[in-house]
Coordinates of C-alpha atoms in Angstrom, one line a residue:
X236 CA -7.9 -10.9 -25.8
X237 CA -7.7 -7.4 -24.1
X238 CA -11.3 -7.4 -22.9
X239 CA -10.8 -10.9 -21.4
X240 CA -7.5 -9.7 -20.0
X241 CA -8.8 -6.4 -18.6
X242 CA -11.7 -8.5 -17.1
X243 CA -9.0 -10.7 -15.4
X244 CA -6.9 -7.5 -14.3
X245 CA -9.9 -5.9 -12.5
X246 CA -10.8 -9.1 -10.6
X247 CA -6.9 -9.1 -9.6
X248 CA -7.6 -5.9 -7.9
X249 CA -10.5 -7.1 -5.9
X250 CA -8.6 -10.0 -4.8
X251 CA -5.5 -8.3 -3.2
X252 CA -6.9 -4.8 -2.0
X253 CA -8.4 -5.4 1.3
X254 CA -5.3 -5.8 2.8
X255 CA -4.8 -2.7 5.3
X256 CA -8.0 -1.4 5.4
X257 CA -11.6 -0.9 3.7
X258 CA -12.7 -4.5 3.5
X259 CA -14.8 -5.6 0.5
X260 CA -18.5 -5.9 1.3
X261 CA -19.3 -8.7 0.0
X262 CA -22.3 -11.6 1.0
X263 CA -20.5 -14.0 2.9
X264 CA -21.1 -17.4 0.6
X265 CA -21.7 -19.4 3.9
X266 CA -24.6 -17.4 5.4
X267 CA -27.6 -19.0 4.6
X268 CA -29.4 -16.1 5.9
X269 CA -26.2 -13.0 4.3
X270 CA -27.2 -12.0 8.0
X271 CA -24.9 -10.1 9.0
X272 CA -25.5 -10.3 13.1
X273 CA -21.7 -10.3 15.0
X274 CA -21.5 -13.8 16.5
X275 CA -21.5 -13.1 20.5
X276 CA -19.8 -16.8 21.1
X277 CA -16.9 -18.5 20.1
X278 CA -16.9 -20.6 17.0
X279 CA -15.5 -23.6 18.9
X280 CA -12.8 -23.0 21.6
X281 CA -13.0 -26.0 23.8
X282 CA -9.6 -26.8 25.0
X283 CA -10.7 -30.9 24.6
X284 CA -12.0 -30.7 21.3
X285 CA -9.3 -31.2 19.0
X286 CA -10.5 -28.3 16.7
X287 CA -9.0 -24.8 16.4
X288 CA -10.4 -21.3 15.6
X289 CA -9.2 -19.2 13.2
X290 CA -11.1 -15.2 13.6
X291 CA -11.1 -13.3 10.3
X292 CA -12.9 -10.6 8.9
X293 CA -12.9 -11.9 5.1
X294 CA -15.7 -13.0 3.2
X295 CA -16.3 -15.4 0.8
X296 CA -18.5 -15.1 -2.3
X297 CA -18.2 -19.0 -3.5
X298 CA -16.2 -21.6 -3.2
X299 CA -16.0 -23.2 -6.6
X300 CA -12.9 -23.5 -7.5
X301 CA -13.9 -22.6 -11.4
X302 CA -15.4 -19.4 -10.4
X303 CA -13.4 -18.6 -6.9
X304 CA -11.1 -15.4 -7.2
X305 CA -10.3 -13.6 -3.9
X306 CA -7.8 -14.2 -1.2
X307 CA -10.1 -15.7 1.5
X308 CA -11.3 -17.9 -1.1
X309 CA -7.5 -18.9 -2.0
X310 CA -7.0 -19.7 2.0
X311 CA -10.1 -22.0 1.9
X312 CA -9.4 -23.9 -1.1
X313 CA -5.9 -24.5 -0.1
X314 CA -7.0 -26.5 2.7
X315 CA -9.9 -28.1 1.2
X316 CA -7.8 -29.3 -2.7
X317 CA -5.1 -30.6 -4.2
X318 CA -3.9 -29.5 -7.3
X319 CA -1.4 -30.8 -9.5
X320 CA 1.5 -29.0 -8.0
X321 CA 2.2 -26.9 -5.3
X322 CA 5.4 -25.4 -3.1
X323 CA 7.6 -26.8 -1.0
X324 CA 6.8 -25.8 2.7
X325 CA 9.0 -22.7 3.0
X326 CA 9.6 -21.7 -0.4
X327 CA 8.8 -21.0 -3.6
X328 CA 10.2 -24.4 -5.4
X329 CA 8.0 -26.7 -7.2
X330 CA 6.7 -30.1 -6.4
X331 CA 4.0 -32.5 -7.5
X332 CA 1.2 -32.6 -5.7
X333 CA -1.4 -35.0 -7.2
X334 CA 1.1 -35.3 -9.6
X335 CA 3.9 -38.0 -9.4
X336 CA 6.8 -35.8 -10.7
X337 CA 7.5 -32.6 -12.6
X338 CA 5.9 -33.2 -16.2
X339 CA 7.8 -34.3 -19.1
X340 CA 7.5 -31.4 -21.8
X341 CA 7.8 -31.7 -25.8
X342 CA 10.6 -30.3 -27.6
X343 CA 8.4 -27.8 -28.5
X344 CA 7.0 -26.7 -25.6
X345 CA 3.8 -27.6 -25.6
X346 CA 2.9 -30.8 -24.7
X347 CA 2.8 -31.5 -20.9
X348 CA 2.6 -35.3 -20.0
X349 CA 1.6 -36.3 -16.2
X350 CA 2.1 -38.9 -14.5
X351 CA -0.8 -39.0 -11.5
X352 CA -0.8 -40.2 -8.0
X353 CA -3.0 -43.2 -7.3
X354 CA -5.1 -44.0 -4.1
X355 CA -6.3 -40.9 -3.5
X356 CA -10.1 -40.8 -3.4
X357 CA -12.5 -37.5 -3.0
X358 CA -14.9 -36.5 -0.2
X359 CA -17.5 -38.0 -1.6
X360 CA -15.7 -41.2 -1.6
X361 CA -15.8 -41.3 -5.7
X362 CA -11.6 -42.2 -7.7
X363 CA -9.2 -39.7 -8.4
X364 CA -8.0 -40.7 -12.1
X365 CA -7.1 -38.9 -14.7
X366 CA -10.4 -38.4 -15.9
X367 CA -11.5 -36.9 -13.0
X368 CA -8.4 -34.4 -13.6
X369 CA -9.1 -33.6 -16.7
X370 CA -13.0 -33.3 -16.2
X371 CA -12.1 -30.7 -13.5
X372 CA -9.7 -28.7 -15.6
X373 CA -12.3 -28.5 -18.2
X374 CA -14.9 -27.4 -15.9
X375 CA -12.5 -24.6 -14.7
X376 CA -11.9 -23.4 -18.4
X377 CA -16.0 -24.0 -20.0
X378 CA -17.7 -23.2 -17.1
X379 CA -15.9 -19.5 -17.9
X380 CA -15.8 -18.2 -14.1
X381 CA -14.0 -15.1 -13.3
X382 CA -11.0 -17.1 -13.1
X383 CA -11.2 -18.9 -16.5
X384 CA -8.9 -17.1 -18.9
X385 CA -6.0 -18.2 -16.9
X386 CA -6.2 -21.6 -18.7
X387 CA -8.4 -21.0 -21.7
X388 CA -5.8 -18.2 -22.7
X389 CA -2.9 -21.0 -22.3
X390 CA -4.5 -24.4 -22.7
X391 CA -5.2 -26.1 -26.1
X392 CA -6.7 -29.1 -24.6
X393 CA -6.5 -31.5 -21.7
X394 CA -6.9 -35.4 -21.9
X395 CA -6.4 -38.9 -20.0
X396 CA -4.0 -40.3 -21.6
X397 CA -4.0 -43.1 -19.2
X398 CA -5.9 -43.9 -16.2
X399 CA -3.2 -42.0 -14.2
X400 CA -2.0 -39.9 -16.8
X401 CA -3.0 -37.0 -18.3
X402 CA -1.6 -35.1 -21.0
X403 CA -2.2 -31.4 -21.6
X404 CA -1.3 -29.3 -24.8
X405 CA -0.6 -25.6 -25.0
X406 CA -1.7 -23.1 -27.3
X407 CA 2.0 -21.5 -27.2
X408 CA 4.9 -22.1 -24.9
X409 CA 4.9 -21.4 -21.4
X410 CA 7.8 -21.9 -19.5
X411 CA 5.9 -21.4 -16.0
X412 CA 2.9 -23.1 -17.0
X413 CA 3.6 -26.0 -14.6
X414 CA 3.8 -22.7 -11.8
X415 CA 0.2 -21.8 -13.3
X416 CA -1.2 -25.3 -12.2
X417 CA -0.3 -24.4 -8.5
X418 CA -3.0 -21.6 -8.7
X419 CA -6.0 -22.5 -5.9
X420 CA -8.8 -23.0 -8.7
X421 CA -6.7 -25.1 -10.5
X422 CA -7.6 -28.8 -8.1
X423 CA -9.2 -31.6 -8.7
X424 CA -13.3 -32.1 -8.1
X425 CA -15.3 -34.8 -8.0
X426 CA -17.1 -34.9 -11.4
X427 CA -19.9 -37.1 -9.8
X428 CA -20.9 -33.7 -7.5
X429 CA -20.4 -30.6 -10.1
X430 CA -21.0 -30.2 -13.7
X431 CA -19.5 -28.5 -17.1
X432 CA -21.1 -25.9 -18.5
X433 CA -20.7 -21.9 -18.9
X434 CA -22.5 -20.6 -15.7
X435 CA -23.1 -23.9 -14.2
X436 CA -21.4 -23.6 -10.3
X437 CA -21.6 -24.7 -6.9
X438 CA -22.8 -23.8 -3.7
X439 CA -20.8 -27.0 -1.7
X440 CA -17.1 -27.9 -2.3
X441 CA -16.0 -31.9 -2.9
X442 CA -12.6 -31.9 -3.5
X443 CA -9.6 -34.5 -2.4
X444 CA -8.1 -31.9 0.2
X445 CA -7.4 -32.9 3.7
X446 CA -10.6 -31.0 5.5
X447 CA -13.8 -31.3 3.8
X448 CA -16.6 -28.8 3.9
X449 CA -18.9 -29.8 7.0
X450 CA -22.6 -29.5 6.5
X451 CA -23.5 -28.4 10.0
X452 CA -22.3 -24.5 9.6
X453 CA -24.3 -21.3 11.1
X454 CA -24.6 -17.7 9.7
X455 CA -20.9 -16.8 11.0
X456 CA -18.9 -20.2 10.9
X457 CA -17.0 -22.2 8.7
X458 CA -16.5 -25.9 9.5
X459 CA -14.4 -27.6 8.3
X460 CA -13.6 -31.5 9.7
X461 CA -10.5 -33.7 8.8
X462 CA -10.4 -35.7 6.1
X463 CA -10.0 -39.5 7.3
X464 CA -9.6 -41.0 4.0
X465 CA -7.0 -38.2 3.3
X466 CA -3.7 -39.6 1.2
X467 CA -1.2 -37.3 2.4
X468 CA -0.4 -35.8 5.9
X469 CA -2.7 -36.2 8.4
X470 CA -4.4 -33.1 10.0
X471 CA -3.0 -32.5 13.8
X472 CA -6.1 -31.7 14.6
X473 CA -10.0 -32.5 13.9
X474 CA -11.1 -29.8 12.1
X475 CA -11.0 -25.9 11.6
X476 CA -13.7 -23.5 12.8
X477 CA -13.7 -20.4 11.0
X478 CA -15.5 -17.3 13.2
X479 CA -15.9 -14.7 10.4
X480 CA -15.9 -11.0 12.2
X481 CA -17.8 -8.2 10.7
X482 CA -15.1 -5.5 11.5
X483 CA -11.1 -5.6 12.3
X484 CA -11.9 -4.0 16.0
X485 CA -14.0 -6.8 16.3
X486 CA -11.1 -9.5 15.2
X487 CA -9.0 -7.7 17.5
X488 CA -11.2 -8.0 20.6
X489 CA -12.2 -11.4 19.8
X490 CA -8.4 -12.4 19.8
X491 CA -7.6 -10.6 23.0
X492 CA -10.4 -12.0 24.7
X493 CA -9.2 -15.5 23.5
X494 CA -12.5 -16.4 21.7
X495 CA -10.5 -17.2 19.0
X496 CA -6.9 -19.2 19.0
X497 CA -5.6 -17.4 15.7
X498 CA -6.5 -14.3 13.8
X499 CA -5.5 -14.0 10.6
X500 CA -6.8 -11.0 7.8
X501 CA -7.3 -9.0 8.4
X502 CA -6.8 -6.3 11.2
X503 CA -5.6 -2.5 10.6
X504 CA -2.4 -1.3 10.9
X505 CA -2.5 0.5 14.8
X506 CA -4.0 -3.1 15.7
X507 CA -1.2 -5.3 14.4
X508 CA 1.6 -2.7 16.0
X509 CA -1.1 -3.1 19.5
X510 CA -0.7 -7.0 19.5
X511 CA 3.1 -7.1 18.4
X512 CA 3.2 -4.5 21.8
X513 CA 1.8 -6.5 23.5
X514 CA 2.6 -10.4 22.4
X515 CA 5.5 -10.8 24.9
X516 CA 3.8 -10.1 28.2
X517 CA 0.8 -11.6 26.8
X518 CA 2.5 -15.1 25.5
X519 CA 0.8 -14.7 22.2
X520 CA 2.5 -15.8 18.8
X521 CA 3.1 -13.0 16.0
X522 CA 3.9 -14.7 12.6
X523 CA 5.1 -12.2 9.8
X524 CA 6.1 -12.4 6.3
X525 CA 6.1 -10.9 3.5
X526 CA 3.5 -10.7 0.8
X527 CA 3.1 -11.5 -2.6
X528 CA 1.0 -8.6 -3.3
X529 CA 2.9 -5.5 -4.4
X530 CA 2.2 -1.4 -4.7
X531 CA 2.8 0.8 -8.1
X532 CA 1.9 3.5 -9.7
X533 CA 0.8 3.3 -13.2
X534 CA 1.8 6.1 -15.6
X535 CA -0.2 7.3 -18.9
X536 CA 2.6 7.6 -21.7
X537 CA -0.4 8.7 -24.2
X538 CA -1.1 12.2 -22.3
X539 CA 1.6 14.3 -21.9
X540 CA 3.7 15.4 -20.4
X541 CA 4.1 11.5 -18.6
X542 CA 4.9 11.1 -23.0
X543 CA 8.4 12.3 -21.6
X544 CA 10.5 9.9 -20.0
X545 CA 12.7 12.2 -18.1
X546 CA 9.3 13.6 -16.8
X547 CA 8.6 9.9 -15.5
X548 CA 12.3 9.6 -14.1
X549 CA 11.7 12.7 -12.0
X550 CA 8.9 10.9 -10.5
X551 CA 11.0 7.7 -9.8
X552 CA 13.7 10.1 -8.2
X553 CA 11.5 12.1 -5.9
X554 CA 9.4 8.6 -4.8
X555 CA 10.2 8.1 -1.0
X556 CA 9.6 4.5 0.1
X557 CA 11.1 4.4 3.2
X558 CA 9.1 7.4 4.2
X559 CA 5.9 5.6 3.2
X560 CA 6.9 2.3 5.1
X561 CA 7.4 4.5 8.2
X562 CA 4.9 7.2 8.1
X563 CA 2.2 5.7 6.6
X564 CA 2.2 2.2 7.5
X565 CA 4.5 2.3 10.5
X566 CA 6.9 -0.4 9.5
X567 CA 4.6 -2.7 7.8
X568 CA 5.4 -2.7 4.5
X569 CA 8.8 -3.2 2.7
X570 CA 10.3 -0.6 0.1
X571 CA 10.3 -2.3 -3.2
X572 CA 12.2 -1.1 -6.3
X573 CA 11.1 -3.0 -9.0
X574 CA 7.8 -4.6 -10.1
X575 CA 9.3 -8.3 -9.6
X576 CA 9.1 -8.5 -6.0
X577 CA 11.1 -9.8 -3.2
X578 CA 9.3 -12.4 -2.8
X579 CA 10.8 -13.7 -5.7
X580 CA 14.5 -13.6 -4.2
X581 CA 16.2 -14.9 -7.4
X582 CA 14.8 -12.9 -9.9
X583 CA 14.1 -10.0 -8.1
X584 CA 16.5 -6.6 -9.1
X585 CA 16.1 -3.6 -7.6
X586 CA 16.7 -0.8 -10.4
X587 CA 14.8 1.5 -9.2
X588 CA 17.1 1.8 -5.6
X589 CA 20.3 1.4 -8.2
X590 CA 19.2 4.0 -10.8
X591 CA 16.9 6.6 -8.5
X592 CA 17.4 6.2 -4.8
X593 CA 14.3 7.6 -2.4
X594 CA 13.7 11.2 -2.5
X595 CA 16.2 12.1 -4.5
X596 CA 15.5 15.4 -4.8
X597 CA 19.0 16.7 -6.8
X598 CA 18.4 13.8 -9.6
X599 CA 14.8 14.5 -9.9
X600 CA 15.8 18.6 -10.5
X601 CA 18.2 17.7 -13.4
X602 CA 15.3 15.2 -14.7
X603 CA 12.7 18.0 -14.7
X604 CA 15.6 20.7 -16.0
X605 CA 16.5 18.5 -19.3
X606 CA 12.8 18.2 -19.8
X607 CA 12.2 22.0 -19.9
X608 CA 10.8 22.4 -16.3
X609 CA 11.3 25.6 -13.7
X610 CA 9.8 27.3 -11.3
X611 CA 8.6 29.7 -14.0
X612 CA 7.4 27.1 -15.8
X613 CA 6.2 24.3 -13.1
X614 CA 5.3 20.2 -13.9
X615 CA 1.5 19.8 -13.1
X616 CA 0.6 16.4 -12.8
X617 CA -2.3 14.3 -11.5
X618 CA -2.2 12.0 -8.7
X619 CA -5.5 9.2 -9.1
X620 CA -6.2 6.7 -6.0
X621 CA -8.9 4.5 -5.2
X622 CA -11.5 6.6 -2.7
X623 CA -12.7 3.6 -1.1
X624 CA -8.6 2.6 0.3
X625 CA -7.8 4.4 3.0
X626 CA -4.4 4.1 3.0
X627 CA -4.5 4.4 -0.6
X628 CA -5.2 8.1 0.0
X629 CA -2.6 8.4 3.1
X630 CA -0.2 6.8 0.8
X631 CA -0.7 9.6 -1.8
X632 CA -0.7 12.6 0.3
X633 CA 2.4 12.1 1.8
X634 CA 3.4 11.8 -2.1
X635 CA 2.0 15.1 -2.6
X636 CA 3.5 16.3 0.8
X637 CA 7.7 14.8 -0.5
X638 CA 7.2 17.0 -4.1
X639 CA 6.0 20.1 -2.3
X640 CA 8.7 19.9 0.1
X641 CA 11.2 18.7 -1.7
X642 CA 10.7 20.3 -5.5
X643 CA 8.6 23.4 -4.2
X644 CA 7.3 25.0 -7.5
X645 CA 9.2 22.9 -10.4
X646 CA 6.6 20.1 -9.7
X647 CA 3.2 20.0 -8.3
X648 CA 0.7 16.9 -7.2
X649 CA -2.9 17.4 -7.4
X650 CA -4.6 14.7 -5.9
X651 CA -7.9 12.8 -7.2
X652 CA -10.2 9.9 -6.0
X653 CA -12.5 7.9 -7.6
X654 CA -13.9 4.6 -6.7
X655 CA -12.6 1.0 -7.5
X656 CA -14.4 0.0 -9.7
X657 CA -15.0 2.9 -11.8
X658 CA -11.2 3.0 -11.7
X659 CA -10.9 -0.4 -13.0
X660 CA -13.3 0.2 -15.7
X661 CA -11.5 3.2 -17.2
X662 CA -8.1 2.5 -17.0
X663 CA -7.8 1.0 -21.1
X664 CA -9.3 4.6 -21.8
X665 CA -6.4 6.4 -20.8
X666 CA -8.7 8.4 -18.6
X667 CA -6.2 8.6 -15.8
X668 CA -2.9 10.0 -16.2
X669 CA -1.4 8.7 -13.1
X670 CA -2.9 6.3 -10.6
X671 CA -2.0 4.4 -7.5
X672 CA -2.7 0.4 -8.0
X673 CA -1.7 -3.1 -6.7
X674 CA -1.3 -6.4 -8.0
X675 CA -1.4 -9.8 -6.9
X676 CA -0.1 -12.4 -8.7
X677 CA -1.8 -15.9 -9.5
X678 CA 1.5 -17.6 -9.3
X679 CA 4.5 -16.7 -8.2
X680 CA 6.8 -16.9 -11.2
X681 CA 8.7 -13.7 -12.4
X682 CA 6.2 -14.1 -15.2
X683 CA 3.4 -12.8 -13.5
X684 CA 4.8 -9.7 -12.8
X685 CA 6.4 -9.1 -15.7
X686 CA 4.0 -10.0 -19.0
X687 CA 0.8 -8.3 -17.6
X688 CA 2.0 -5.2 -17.2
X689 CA 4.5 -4.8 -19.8
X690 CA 3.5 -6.8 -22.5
X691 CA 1.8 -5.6 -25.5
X692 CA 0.0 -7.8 -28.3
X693 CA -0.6 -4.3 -30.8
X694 CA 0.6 -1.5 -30.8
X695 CA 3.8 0.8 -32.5
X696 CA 6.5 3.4 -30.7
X697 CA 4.5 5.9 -32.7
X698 CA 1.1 4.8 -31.2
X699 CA 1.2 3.2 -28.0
X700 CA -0.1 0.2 -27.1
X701 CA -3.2 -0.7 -28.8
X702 CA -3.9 -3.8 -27.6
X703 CA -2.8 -5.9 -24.6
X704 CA -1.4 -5.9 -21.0
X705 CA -0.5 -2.0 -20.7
X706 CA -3.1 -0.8 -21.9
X707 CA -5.4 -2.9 -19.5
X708 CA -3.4 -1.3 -17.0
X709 CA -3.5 2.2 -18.3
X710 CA 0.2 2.4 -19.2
X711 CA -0.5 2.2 -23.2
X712 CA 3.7 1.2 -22.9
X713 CA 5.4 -0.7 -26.1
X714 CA 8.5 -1.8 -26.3
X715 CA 9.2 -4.1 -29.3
X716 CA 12.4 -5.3 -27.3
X717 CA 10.3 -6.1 -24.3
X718 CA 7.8 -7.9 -26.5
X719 CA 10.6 -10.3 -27.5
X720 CA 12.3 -10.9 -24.5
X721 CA 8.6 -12.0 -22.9
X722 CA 8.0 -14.2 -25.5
X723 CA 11.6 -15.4 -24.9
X724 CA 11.1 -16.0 -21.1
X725 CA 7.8 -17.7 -21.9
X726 CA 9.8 -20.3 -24.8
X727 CA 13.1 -21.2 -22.4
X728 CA 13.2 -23.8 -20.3
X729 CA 16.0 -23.2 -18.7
X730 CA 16.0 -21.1 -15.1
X731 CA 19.1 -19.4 -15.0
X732 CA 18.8 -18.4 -18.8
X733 CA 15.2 -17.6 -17.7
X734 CA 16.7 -15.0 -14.9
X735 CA 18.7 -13.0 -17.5
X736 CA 16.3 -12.4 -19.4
X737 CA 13.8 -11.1 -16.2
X738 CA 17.3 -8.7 -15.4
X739 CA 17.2 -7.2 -18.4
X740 CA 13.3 -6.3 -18.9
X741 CA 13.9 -5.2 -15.2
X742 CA 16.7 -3.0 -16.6
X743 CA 14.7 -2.0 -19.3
X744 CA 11.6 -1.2 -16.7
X745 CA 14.0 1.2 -14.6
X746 CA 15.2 3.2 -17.7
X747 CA 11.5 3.7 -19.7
X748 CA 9.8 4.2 -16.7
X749 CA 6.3 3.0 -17.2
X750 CA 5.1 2.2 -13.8
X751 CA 7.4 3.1 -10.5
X752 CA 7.4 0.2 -7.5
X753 CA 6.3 1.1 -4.5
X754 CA 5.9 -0.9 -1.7
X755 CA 5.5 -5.1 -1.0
X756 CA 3.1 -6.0 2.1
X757 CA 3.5 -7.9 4.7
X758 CA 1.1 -10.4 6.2
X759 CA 0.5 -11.3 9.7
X760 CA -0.6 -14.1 11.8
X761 CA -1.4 -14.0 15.7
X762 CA -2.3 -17.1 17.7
X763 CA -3.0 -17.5 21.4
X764 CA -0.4 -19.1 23.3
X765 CA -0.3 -23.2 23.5
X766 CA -1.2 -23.2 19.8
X767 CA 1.4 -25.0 18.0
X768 CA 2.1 -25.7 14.1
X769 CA 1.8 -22.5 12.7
X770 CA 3.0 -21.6 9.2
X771 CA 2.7 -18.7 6.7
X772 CA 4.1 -19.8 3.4
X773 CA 5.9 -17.6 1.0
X774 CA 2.7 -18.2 -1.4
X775 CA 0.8 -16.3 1.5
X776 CA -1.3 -19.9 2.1
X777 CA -2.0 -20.4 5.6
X778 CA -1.9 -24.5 6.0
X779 CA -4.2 -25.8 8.6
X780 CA -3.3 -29.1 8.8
X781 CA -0.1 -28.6 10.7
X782 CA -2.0 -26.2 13.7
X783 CA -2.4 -28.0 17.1
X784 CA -3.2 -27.0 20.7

């Protein structure tokens, strides 16, 4: 399982960390040529057309669903699929989809009956049954994309029961699993234009969404064109023209120029605070909200002296959020105390703010006191970040900058880079005793915040974790307590008994100490004015079907 898992938590990385700056550089799926010429003309701005633009800077590897794994990828598919289930606009409650109703689960937990919605037909003009369902489930789990584990770690086996039903059995329980099926890779294909088989993917999406993939697209645009034949809300408009940008200044002038009507991911952080300057004189929309994504920092307990827990709750003392939120991203972040995050409104307890406070300089001096620290005999600790993030680095000098000023000579931050990926592929070695890390989650239940980071499937107090989620993340935490109360979380069925149990691992996260929370994102969203229908969802999904102008 761990190499799987560890596979799973480096792609997780990739997918989330272009956020504020240092965009990923990779060949844009689309671009028949991978040129990488900066289109000089609007993708399609013509106030008579129907169609908006949408200017980004993101680009996407692939869009099959069975291999797809990144945030612009996630936008994409969203508009282009239906999956099982998905949110209710606004929120973070469940509803069926292509689905009929919420499943009907076994006693036990692990059987999953669906009913299926009928009349809904792909782009390609081939049935949506349930064979078709469970023919693209399949194909997400054997074709073994970077996405894959997600189901073949939880699924024992998917079948048509019916010809709208399908019934799908799990390999343990999983309270959240019908939260799993919302995730983007998870939707329907049309088995007629894709195949099974480990390797086997596409370079074309067919799907039952309500934009289909046009065929007529150049180097640096996306088309997408309403779905007629579409079975649930209409598209306001005709279609979606994506202008990709090969920088954030160039996003930013395209917007202000009005070559595009809505720029979304992603622009840097003295950009977005330009355009919020300057929306009101200017008529443009801001949307803002926050992400799903969150900030931590991931502590070795194998290497001393992070073995020490009042050595970790020093660190959770002197943390300053609310200085990072100001000085290093100017308001654009949000403090965030525990590694559920707000997001997540109902389950969500900050500990860290009850137990440490920011900067707490006096309760970080006792912490480092009762674990034998002075100014004659000074903590020493390293600080890891990923050398390719710039604000990863800001982030950790000012760090470095709160310790020296506020614990001069009883603790000391020496600061070291190293690349993503290497990072990624060293943290189960305990190579790094601290490092600076985020996470985004592949559906937002408590769950996914919780069980891969804390959980581990080996391990002993004596050794560490041997095997599992901490030790993919570098932790090497155990907690045979918190291994019971996941596996609890994972059995119950029952939400509010499901929330006590997330408040006490949360509790039990504040006092051990094996990561500290640092900050949740925000995500922005800036159209031209007369552009109407805008939403950012609570999932972070963008919904084009609603935009007009």
């Amino acid at each position: 399982m761990s190499h799987k898992y560890l596979a799973k938590f480096a792609q997780r990385r990739w997918r989330f960390m272009g956020k504020f700056l240092s965009l990923f550089c990779i060949c844009c799926f689309l671009a028949v040529s991978c040129g990488q010429r900066q289109a000089t003309t609007p993708a399609n701005t013509g106030t008579n057309t129907g169609r908006v633009s949408i200017g980004t800077t993101a680009k996407i590897r692939t869009l099959d669903p069975a291999d797809a794994y990144e945030v612009a990828a996630a936008t994409l598919l969203h508009n282009l699929g239906d999956r099982l289930y998905t949110y209710e606009s606004g929120t973070t409650d469940l509803k069926p989809q292509l689905a009929t109703e919420l499943p009907k689960i076994s006693k036990d937990g692990l059987t999953y009956t669906i009913p299926l919605r009928q009349g809904v037909v792909f782009h390609d003009g081939e049935p949506f049954n349930a064979a078709a369902m469970e023919f693209s489930l399949k194909r997400f789990i054997e074709n073994q994309g970077s996405p894959s584990v997600l189901l073949s770690d939880t699924v024992d086996s998917v079948a048509a029961t019916g010809e709208y039903e399908l019934t799908i059995k799990l390999k343990k329980p999983f309270a959240a699993f019908p939260d799993l099926l919302t995730f983007f890779g998870a939707c329907a294909v049309s088995p007629k234009a894709y195949e099974i088989g480990a390797g086997k993917f596409s370079d074309t999406f067919v799907g039952t969404g309500p934009y289909q993939l046009a065929l007529n697209y150049g180097n640096d645009t996306i088309k997408l064109d309403a779905f007629d034949r579409y079975w649930g809300e209409k598209p306001a408009n005709q279609g979606i023209d994506i202008q990709r940008y090969t920088s954030p200044s160039n996003l930013y002038n395209g917007f202000r120029t009005g070559a595009v009507d809505v720029a979304f991911q992603s622009l840097d952080l003295d950009q977005i605070a330009d355009l919020q300057k300057q929306a009101g004189s200017a008529g443009w929309q801001v949307l803002e909200g926050r992400s799903n994504g969150i900030y931590y920092l991931t502590l070795n307990l194998k290497e001393k002296p992070l073995d020490n827990v009042a050595v970790r709750q020093a660190l959770a003392a002197i943390i300053d959020r609310t200085q990072l939120q100001e000085r290093v991203f100017r308001g654009q972040v949000e403090p965030l105390y525990s590694l559920v995050p707000l997001t997540l409104t109902d389950a969500y307890k900050p500990v860290f703010k009850d137990q440490y406070g920011d900067g707490n300089a006096v309760k970080a001096q006792e912490a480092l006191t009762k674990a034998g620290y002075s100014k004659t005999n000074p903590l020493r600790l390293e600080l890891w970040y990923r050398s390719n993030l710039t604000t990863d680095g800001l982030a950790a000098s000012t760090i470095k900058a709160a310790v020296q000023q506020k614990l001069a000579g009883v603790m000391e931050i020496d600061l070291k880079s190293v690349e993503s990926t290497t990072a990624y592929q060293n943290l189960d070695k305990g190579v790094y005793p601290m490092f600076l890390l985020d996470w985004s989650p592949d559906f937002l239940d408590p769950d996914n915040y919780i069980q891969p980071f804390m959980d581990c499937v080996k391990g002993s107090a004596a050794t560490g974790c041997e095997d599992g989620s901490t030790k993919a993340q570098g932790s090497f935490y155990y907690n045979e307590r918190v291994n019971e109360l996941i596996d609890k979380e994972r059995q119950e069925q029952n939400p509010q008994a499901r929330l006590k149990i997330f408040s006490e691992l949360q509790d039990i996260l504040g006092k051990d100490v094996p990561f500290i929370p640092l900050w949740e994102g925000k995500e922005y969203l800036f159209a031209q004015k007369g552009v109407e229908g805008l939403r950012l969802e609570p999932t972070q999904r963008v919904p084009f079907w609603t935009i007009k102008k």
